Short mmCIF file of C-alpha atoms and ligand atoms in Angstrom, two decimals:
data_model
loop_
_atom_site.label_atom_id
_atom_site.label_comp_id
_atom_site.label_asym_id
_atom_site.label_seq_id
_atom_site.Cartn_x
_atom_site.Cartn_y
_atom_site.Cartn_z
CA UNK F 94 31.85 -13.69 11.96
CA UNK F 95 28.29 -12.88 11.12
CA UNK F 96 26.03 -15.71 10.11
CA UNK F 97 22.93 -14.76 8.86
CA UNK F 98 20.41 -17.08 6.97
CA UNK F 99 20.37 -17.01 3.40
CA UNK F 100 16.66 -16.07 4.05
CA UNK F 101 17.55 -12.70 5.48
CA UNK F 102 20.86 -12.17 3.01
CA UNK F 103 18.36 -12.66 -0.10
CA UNK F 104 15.80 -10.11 1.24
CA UNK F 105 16.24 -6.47 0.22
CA UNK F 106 15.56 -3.92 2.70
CA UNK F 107 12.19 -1.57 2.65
CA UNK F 108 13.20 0.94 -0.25
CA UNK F 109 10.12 3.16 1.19
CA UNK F 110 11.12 2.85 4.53
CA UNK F 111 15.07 3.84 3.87
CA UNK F 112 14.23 7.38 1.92
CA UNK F 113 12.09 8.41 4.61
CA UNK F 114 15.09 7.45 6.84
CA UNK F 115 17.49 9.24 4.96
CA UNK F 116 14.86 11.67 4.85
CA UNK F 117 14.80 12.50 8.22
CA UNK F 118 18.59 11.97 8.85
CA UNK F 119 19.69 15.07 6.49
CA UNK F 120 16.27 17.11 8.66
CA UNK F 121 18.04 15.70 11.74
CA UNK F 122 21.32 17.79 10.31
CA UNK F 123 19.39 21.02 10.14
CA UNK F 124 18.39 20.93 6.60
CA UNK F 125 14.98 21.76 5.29
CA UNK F 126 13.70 18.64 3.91
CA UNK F 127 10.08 18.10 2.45
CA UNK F 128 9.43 14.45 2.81
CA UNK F 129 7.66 13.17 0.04
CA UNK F 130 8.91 9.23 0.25
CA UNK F 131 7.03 7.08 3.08
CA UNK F 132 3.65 6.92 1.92
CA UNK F 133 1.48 8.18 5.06
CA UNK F 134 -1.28 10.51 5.63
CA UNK F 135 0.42 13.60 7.49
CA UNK F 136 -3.19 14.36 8.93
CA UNK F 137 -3.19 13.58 12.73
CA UNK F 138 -5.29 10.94 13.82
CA UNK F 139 -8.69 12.40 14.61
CA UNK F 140 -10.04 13.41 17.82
CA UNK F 141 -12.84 10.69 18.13
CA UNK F 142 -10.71 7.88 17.75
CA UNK F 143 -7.54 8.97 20.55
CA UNK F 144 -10.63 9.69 22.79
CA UNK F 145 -11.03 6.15 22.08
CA UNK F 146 -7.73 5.10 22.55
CA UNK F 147 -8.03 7.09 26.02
CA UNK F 148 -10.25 5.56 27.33
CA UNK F 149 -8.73 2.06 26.54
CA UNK F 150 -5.72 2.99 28.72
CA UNK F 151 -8.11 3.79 31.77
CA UNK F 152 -10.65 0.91 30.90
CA UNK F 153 -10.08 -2.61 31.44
CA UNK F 154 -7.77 -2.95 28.20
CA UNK F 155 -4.53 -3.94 29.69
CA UNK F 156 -4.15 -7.66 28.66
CA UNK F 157 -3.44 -9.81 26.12
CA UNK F 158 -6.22 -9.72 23.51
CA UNK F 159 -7.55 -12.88 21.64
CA UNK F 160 -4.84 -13.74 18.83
CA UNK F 161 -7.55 -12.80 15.80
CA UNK F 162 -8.68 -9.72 17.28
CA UNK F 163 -11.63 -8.92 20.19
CA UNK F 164 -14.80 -10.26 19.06
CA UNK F 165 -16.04 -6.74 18.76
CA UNK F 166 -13.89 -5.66 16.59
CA UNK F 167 -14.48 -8.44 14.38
CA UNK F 168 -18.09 -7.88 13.91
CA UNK F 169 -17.25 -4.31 13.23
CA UNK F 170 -15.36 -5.05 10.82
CA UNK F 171 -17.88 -7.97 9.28
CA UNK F 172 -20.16 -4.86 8.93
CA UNK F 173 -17.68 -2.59 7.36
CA UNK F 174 -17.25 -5.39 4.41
CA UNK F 175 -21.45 -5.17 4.28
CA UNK F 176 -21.94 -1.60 4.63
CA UNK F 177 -19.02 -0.60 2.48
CA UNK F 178 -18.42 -3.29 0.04
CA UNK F 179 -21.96 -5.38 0.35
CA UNK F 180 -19.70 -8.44 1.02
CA UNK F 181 -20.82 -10.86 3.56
CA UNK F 182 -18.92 -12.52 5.48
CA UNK F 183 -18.75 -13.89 9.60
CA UNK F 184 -16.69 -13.07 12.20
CA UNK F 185 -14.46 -16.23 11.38
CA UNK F 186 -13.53 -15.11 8.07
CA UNK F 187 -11.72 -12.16 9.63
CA UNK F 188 -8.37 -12.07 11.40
CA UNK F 189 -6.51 -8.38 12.85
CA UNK F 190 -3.17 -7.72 12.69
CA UNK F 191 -0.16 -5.75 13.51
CA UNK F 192 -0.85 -3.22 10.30
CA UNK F 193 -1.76 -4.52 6.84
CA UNK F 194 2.12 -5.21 6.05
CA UNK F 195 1.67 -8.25 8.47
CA UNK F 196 -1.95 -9.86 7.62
CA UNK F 197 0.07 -9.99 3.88
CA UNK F 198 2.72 -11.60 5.50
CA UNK F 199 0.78 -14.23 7.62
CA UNK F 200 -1.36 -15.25 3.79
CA UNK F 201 2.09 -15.31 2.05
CA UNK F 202 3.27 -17.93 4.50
CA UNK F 203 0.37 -19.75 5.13
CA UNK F 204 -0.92 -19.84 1.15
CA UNK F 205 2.66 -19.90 -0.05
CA UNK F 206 4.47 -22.73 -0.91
CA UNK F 207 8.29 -23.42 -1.68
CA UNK F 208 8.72 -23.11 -5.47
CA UNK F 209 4.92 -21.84 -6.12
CA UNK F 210 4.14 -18.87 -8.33
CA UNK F 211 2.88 -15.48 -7.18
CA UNK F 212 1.65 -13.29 -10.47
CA UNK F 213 2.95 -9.77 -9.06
CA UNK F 214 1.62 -6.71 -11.57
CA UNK F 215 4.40 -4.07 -11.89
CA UNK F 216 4.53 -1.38 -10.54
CA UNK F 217 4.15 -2.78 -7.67
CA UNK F 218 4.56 -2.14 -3.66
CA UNK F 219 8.46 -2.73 -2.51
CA UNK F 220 7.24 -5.53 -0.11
CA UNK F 221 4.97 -7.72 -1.67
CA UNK F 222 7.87 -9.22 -4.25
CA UNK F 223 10.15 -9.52 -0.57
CA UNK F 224 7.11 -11.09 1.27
CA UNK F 225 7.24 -13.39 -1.52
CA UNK F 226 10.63 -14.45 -1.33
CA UNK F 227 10.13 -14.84 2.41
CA UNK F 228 7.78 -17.61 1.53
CA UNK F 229 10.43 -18.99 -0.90
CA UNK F 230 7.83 -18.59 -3.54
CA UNK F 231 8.62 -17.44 -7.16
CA UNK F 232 7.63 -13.89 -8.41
CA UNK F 233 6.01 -13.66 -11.65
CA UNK F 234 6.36 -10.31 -12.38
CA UNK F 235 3.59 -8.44 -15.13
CA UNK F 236 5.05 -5.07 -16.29
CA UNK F 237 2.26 -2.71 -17.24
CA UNK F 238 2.75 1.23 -19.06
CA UNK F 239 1.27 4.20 -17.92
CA UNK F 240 -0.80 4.08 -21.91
CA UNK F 241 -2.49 1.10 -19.80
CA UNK F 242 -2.70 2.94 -16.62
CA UNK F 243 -0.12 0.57 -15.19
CA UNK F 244 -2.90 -1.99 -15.39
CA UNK F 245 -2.89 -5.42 -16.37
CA UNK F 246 -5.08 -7.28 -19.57
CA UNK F 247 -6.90 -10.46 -18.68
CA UNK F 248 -5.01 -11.78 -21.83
CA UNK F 249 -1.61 -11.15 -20.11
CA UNK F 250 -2.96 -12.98 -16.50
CA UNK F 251 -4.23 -15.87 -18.37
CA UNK F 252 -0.74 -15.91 -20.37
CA UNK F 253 1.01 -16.10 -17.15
CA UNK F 254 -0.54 -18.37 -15.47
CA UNK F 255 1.00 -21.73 -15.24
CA UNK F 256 0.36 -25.27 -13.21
CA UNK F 257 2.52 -23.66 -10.45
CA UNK F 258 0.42 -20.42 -10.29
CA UNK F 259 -0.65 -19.91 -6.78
CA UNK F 260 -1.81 -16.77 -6.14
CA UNK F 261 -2.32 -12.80 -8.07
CA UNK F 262 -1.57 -9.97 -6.18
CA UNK F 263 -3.95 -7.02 -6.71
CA UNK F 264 -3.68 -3.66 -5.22
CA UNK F 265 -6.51 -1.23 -6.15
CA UNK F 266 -6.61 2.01 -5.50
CA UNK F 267 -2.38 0.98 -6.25
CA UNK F 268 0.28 2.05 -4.45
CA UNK F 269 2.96 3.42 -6.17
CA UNK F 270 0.62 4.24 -9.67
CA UNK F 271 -2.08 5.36 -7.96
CA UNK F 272 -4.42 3.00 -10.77
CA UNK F 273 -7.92 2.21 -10.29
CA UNK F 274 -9.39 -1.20 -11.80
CA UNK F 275 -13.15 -0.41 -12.67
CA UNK F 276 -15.93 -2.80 -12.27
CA UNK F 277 -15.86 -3.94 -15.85
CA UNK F 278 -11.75 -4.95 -15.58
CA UNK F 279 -11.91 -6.55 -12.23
CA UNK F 280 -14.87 -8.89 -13.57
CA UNK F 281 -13.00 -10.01 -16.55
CA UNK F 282 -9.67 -10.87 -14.01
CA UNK F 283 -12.17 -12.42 -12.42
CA UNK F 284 -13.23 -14.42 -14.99
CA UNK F 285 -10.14 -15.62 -15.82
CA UNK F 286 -9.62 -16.62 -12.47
CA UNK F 287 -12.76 -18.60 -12.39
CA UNK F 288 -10.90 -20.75 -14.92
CA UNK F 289 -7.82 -22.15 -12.66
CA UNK F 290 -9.13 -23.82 -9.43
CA UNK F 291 -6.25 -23.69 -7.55
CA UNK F 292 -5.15 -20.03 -7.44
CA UNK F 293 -5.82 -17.50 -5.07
CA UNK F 294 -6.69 -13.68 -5.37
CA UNK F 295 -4.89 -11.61 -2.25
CA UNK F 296 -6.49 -8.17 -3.08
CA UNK F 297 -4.64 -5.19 -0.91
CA UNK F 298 -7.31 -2.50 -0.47
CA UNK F 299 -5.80 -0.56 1.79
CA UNK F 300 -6.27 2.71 -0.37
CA UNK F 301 -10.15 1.84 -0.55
CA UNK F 302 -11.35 5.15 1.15
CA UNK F 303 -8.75 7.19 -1.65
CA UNK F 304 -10.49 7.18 -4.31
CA UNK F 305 -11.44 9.70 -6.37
CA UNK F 306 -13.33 7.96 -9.20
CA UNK F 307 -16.23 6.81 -7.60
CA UNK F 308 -17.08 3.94 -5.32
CA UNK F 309 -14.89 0.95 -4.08
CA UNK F 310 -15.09 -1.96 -6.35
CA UNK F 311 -13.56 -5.28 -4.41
CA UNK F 312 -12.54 -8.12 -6.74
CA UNK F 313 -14.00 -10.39 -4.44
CA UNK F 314 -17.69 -9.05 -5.20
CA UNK F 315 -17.59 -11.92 -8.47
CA UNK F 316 -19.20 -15.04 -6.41
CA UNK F 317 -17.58 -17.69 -8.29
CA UNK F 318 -14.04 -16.96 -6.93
CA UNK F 319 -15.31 -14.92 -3.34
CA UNK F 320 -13.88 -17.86 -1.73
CA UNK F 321 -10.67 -17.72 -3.04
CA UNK F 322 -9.81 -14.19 -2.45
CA UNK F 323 -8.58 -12.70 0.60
CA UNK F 324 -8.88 -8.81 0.85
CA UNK F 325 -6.18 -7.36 3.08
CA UNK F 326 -7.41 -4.05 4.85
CA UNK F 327 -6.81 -1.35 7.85
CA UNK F 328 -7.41 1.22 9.12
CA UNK F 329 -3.85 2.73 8.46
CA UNK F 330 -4.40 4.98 5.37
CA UNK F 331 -8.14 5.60 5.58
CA UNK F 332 -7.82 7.23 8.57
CA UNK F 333 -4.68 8.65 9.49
CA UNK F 334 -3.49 5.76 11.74
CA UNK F 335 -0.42 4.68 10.29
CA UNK F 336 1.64 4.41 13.65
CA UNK F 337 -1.42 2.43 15.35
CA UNK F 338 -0.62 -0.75 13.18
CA UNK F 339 -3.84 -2.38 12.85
CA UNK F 340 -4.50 -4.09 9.82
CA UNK F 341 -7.34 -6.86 8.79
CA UNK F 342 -7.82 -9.76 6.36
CA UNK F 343 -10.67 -11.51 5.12
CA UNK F 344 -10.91 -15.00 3.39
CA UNK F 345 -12.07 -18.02 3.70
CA UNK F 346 -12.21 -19.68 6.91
CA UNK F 347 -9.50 -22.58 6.73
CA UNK F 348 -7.24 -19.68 5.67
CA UNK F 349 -7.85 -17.42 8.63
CA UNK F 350 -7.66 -20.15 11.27
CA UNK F 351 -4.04 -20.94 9.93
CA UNK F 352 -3.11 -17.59 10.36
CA UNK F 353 -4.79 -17.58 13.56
CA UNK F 354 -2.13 -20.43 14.54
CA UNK F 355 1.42 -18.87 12.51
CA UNK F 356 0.10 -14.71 13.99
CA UNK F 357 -0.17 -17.22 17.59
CA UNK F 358 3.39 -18.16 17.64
CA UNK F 359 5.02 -15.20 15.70
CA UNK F 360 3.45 -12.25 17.59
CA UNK F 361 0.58 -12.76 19.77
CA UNK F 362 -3.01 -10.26 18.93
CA UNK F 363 -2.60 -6.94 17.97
CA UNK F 364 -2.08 -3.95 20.13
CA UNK F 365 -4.87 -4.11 23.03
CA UNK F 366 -5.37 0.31 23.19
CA UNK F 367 -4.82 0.46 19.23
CA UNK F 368 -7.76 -2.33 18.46
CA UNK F 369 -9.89 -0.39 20.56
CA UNK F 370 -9.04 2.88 18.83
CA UNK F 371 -9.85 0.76 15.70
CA UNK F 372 -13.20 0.06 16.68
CA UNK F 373 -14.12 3.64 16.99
CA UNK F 374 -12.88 4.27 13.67
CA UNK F 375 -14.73 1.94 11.74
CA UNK F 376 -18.44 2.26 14.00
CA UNK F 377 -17.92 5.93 14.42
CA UNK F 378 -18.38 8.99 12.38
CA UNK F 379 -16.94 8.69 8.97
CA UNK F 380 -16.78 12.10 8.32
CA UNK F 381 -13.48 12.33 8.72
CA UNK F 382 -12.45 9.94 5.87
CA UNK F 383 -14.01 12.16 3.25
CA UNK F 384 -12.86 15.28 4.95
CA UNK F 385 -8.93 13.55 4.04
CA UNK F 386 -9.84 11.80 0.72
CA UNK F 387 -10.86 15.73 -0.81
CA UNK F 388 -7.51 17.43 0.76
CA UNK F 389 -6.28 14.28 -1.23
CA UNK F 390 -7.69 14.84 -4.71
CA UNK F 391 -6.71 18.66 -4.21
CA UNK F 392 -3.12 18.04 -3.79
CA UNK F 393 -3.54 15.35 -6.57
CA UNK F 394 -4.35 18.10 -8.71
CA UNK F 395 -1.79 20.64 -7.48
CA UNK F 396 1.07 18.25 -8.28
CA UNK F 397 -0.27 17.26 -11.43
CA UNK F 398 -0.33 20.65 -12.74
CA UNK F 399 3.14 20.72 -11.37
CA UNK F 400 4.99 17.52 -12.74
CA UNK F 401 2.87 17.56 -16.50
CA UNK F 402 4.55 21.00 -17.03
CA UNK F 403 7.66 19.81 -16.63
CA UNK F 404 9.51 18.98 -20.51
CA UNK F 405 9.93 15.34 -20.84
CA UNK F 406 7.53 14.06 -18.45
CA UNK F 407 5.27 11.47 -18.54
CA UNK F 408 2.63 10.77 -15.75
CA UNK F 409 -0.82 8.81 -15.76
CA UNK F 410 -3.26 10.71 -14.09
CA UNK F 411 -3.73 8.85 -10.63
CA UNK F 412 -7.75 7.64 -9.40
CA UNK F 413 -6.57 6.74 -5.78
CA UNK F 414 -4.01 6.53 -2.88
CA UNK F 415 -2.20 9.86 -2.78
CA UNK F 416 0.80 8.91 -4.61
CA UNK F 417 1.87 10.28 -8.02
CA UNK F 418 4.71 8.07 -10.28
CA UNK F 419 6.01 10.23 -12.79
CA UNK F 420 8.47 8.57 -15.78
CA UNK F 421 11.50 10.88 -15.20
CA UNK F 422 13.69 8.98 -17.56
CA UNK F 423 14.41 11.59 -19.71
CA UNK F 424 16.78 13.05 -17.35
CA UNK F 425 19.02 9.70 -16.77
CA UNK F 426 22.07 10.14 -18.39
CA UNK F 427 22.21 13.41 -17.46
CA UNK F 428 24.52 15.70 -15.63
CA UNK F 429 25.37 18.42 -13.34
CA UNK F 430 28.34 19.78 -11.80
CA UNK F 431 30.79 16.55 -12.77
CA UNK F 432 27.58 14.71 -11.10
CA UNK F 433 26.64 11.99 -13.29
CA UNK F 434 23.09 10.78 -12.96
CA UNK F 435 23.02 7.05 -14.24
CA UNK F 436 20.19 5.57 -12.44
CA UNK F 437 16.25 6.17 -10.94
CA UNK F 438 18.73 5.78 -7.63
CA UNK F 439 20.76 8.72 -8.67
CA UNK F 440 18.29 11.00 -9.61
CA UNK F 441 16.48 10.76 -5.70
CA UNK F 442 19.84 11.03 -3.96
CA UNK F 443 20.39 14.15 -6.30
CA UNK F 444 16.99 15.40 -5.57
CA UNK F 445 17.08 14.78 -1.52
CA UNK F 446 20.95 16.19 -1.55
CA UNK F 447 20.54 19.19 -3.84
CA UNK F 448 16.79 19.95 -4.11
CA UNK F 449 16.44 18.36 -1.02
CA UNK F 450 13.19 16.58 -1.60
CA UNK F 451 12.97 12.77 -0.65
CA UNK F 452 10.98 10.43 -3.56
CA UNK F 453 11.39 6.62 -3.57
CA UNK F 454 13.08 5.58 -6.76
CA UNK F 455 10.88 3.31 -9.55
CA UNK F 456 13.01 0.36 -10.00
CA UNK F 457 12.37 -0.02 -6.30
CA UNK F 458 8.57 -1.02 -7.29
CA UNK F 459 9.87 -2.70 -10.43
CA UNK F 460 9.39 0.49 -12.40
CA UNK F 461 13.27 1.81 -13.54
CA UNK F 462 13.57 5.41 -14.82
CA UNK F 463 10.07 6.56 -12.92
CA UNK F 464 10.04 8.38 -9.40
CA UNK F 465 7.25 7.80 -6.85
CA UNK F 466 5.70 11.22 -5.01
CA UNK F 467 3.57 10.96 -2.08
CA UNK F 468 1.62 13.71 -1.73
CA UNK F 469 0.43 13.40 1.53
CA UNK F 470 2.04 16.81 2.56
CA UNK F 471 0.61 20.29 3.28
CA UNK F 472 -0.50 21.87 0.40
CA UNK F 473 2.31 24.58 1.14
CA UNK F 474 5.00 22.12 1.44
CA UNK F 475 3.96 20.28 -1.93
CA UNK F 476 4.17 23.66 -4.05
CA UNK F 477 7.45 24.48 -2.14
CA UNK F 478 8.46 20.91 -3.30
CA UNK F 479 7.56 21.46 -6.93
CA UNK F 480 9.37 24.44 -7.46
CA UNK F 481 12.50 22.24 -5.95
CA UNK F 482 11.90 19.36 -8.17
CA UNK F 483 11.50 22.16 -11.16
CA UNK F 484 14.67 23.79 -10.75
CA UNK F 485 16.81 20.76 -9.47
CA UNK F 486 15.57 18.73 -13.06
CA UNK F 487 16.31 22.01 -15.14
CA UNK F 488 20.02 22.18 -13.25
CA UNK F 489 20.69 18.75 -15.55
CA UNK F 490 22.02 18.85 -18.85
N1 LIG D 621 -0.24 -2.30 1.29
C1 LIG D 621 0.09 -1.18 0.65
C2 LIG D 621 -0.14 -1.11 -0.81
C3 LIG D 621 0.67 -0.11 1.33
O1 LIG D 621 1.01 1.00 0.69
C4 LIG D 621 0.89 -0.22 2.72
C5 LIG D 621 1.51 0.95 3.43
N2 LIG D 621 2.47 0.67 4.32
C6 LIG D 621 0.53 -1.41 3.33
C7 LIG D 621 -0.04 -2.43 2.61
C8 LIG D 621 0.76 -1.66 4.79
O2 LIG D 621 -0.03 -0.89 5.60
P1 LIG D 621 0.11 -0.92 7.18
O3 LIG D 621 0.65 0.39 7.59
O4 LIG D 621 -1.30 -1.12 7.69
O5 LIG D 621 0.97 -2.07 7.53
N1 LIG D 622 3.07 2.00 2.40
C1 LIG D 622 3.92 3.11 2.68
C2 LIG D 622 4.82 3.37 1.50
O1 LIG D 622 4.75 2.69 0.50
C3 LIG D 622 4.59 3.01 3.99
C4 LIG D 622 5.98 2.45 4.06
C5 LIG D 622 6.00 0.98 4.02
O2 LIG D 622 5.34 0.37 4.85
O3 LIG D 622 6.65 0.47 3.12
O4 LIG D 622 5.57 4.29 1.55
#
């Protein structure tokens, strides 16, 4: 008889994670799939950083490492926040972890509390509302429209918050819309902020180095909340090192050590060879990050061109991250072949087992009726995929 914990039966599994699986299952069978779900850079990692990583395995890199990271590799990355992001902070306000999916875990537990409110803007990333629930915290979600640029108003934040508020989530460049806040919007979040003590900006800026609107803005540039936010970082998207898993936080200090203690008992430091790899990402040449974030903004354009011809479409024009979210609702309801397509669900089975494309489905990030695209494919394999997603939405009536 199984006997899980209602923990694990209330948690839904990786939505993200489980198209790129069926993904590759159906390209296991033989069939020609272009993967357009999981939401990674298909560059390789670049040469600089394996050499890196190389030389770790024949250097004296075999051991444990210290639980928040080596010292190194902290300062590194307290420079990166200067350089970058002229944010200064010390080597205690910074913790590594395995990938960026886990520093947001360790803050959800440790910030967390039974019953308190997290103020999650829709659309939003499949595992922050999980992480959430993990912490037996409540999610408040904020649905946005692509007329806003799937952003939210400081008018709806401060009508959300309540005395149980805990914490906003804020992912900019966003992942699955793609939105960018500017300068201007992230101030007056800010200032809203700056009215409730107690809560707690966790700002995911993973896609920093994808953006194609200008320069990073961090929400924790506005000094009179910079100690209550804690920016959640790596080195996954930036450059190419998904499979590495090394992600970073920063915050303030009393924050970091408890992480410190749960990251400790729940895993041990990070990967020994990937943390050094990591340092020679972020201290060496950064040529390669722009070389990636222009192949980006080409294939944002190709597959814009692409999905706004399409009748019945609606799609906000993304400034980051390499993911385009259409609003395909237009075809649910519709049919083909005595194949009925009733949900977001429908529609990306239908496009994976006929046009054999894999997309995650909207409602997985809170959005119903939209479709989320990576584009983080070959240019080749993107226009291939278009012409698939063309005929396979014309085949419905
Ligand atoms: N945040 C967002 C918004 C993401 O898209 C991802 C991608 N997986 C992560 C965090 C986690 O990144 P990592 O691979 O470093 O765990
Ligand atoms: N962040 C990526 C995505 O959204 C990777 C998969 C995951 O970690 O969920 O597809």
């Amino acid at each position: 008889m199984e006997q899980l914990s209602a923990r694990i039966n209330s948690l839904s599994p990786s939505a993200t994670i489980a198209m790129n699986q069926k993904g590759r299952e159906l390209k296991d069978k033989g069939v020609d799939v272009i993967n357009l779900s999981v939401g990674e850079p298909d560059f390789m990692t670049p040469e600089h950083i394996k050499e890196a990583a190389k030389k770790a395995i024949d250097g004296p890199w075999h051991h444990y490492a210290p639980v928040a990271g080596y010292p190194d590799l902290l300062k590194a990355i307290v420079e990166k926040f200067k350089r970058e992001n002229n944010l200064d902070y010390k080597p205690s306000n910074i913790m590594v972890s395995v990938g960026a999916k886990h520093s947001l875990a360790n803050v959800m537990l440790c910030l967390i509390d039974k019953g308190e409110e997290v103020i999650v803007p829709a659309p939003y990333w499949v595992s922050y509302v999980e992480q959430v629930k993990i912490a037996e915290g409540v999610n408040v979600v904020l649905d946005t429209t692509v007329e806003d640029e799937f952003k939210i108003s400081p008018q709806q934040l401060e009508d959300a918050i309540t005395p149980k508020t805990k914490a906003l989530l804020l992912c900019s460049p966003s992942n699955p819309t793609g939105s960018v806040y500017t300068r201007e919007e992230l101030a007056a979040l800010a200032a809203v902020i700056a009215k409730h003590p107690g809560i707690y900006v966790i700002a995911d800026e993973i896609y920093e180095h994808i953006n194609f609107v200008g320069g990073h803005e961090s929400i924790a540039q506005f000094e009179e909340i910079k100690d209550r936010c804690v920016i959640i970082n790596g080195v996954s998207k930036g450059y190419a090192m998904t499979g590495w898993r090394i992600g970073y936080m920063a915050g303030p200090e009393w924050l970091i050590k408890a992480c410190g203690k749960l990251q400790g008992q729940m895993t041990s430091g990070a990967c020994s060879i990937a943390m050094r790899a990591s340092l020679e990402a972020l201290t060496g040449d950064q040529s390669c990050v722009k070389e990636m974030r222009d192949a980006f903004l080409r294939r944002r354009d190709l597959i814009l061109g692409h999905v706004n011809s399409i009748e019945g479409v609606k799609c906000a024009t993304p400034g980051g991250a390499f993911y385009v979210f259409p609003d395909l609702s237009t075809y649910i309801g519709k049919s083909v072949d005595g194949r009925k397509i009733e949900t977001d669900m429908d529609l990306c089975i239908y496009l994976l087992e006929v046009g054999h494309i894999a997309t995650v489905p909207g409602s997985a990030f809170g959005a119903d009726g939209c479709v989320r695209i990576s584009y983080a494919n070959s240019d080749e394999n993107l226009e291939k995929a278009m012409q698939r997603l063309k005929k396979a939405l014309a085949a419905l009536s």
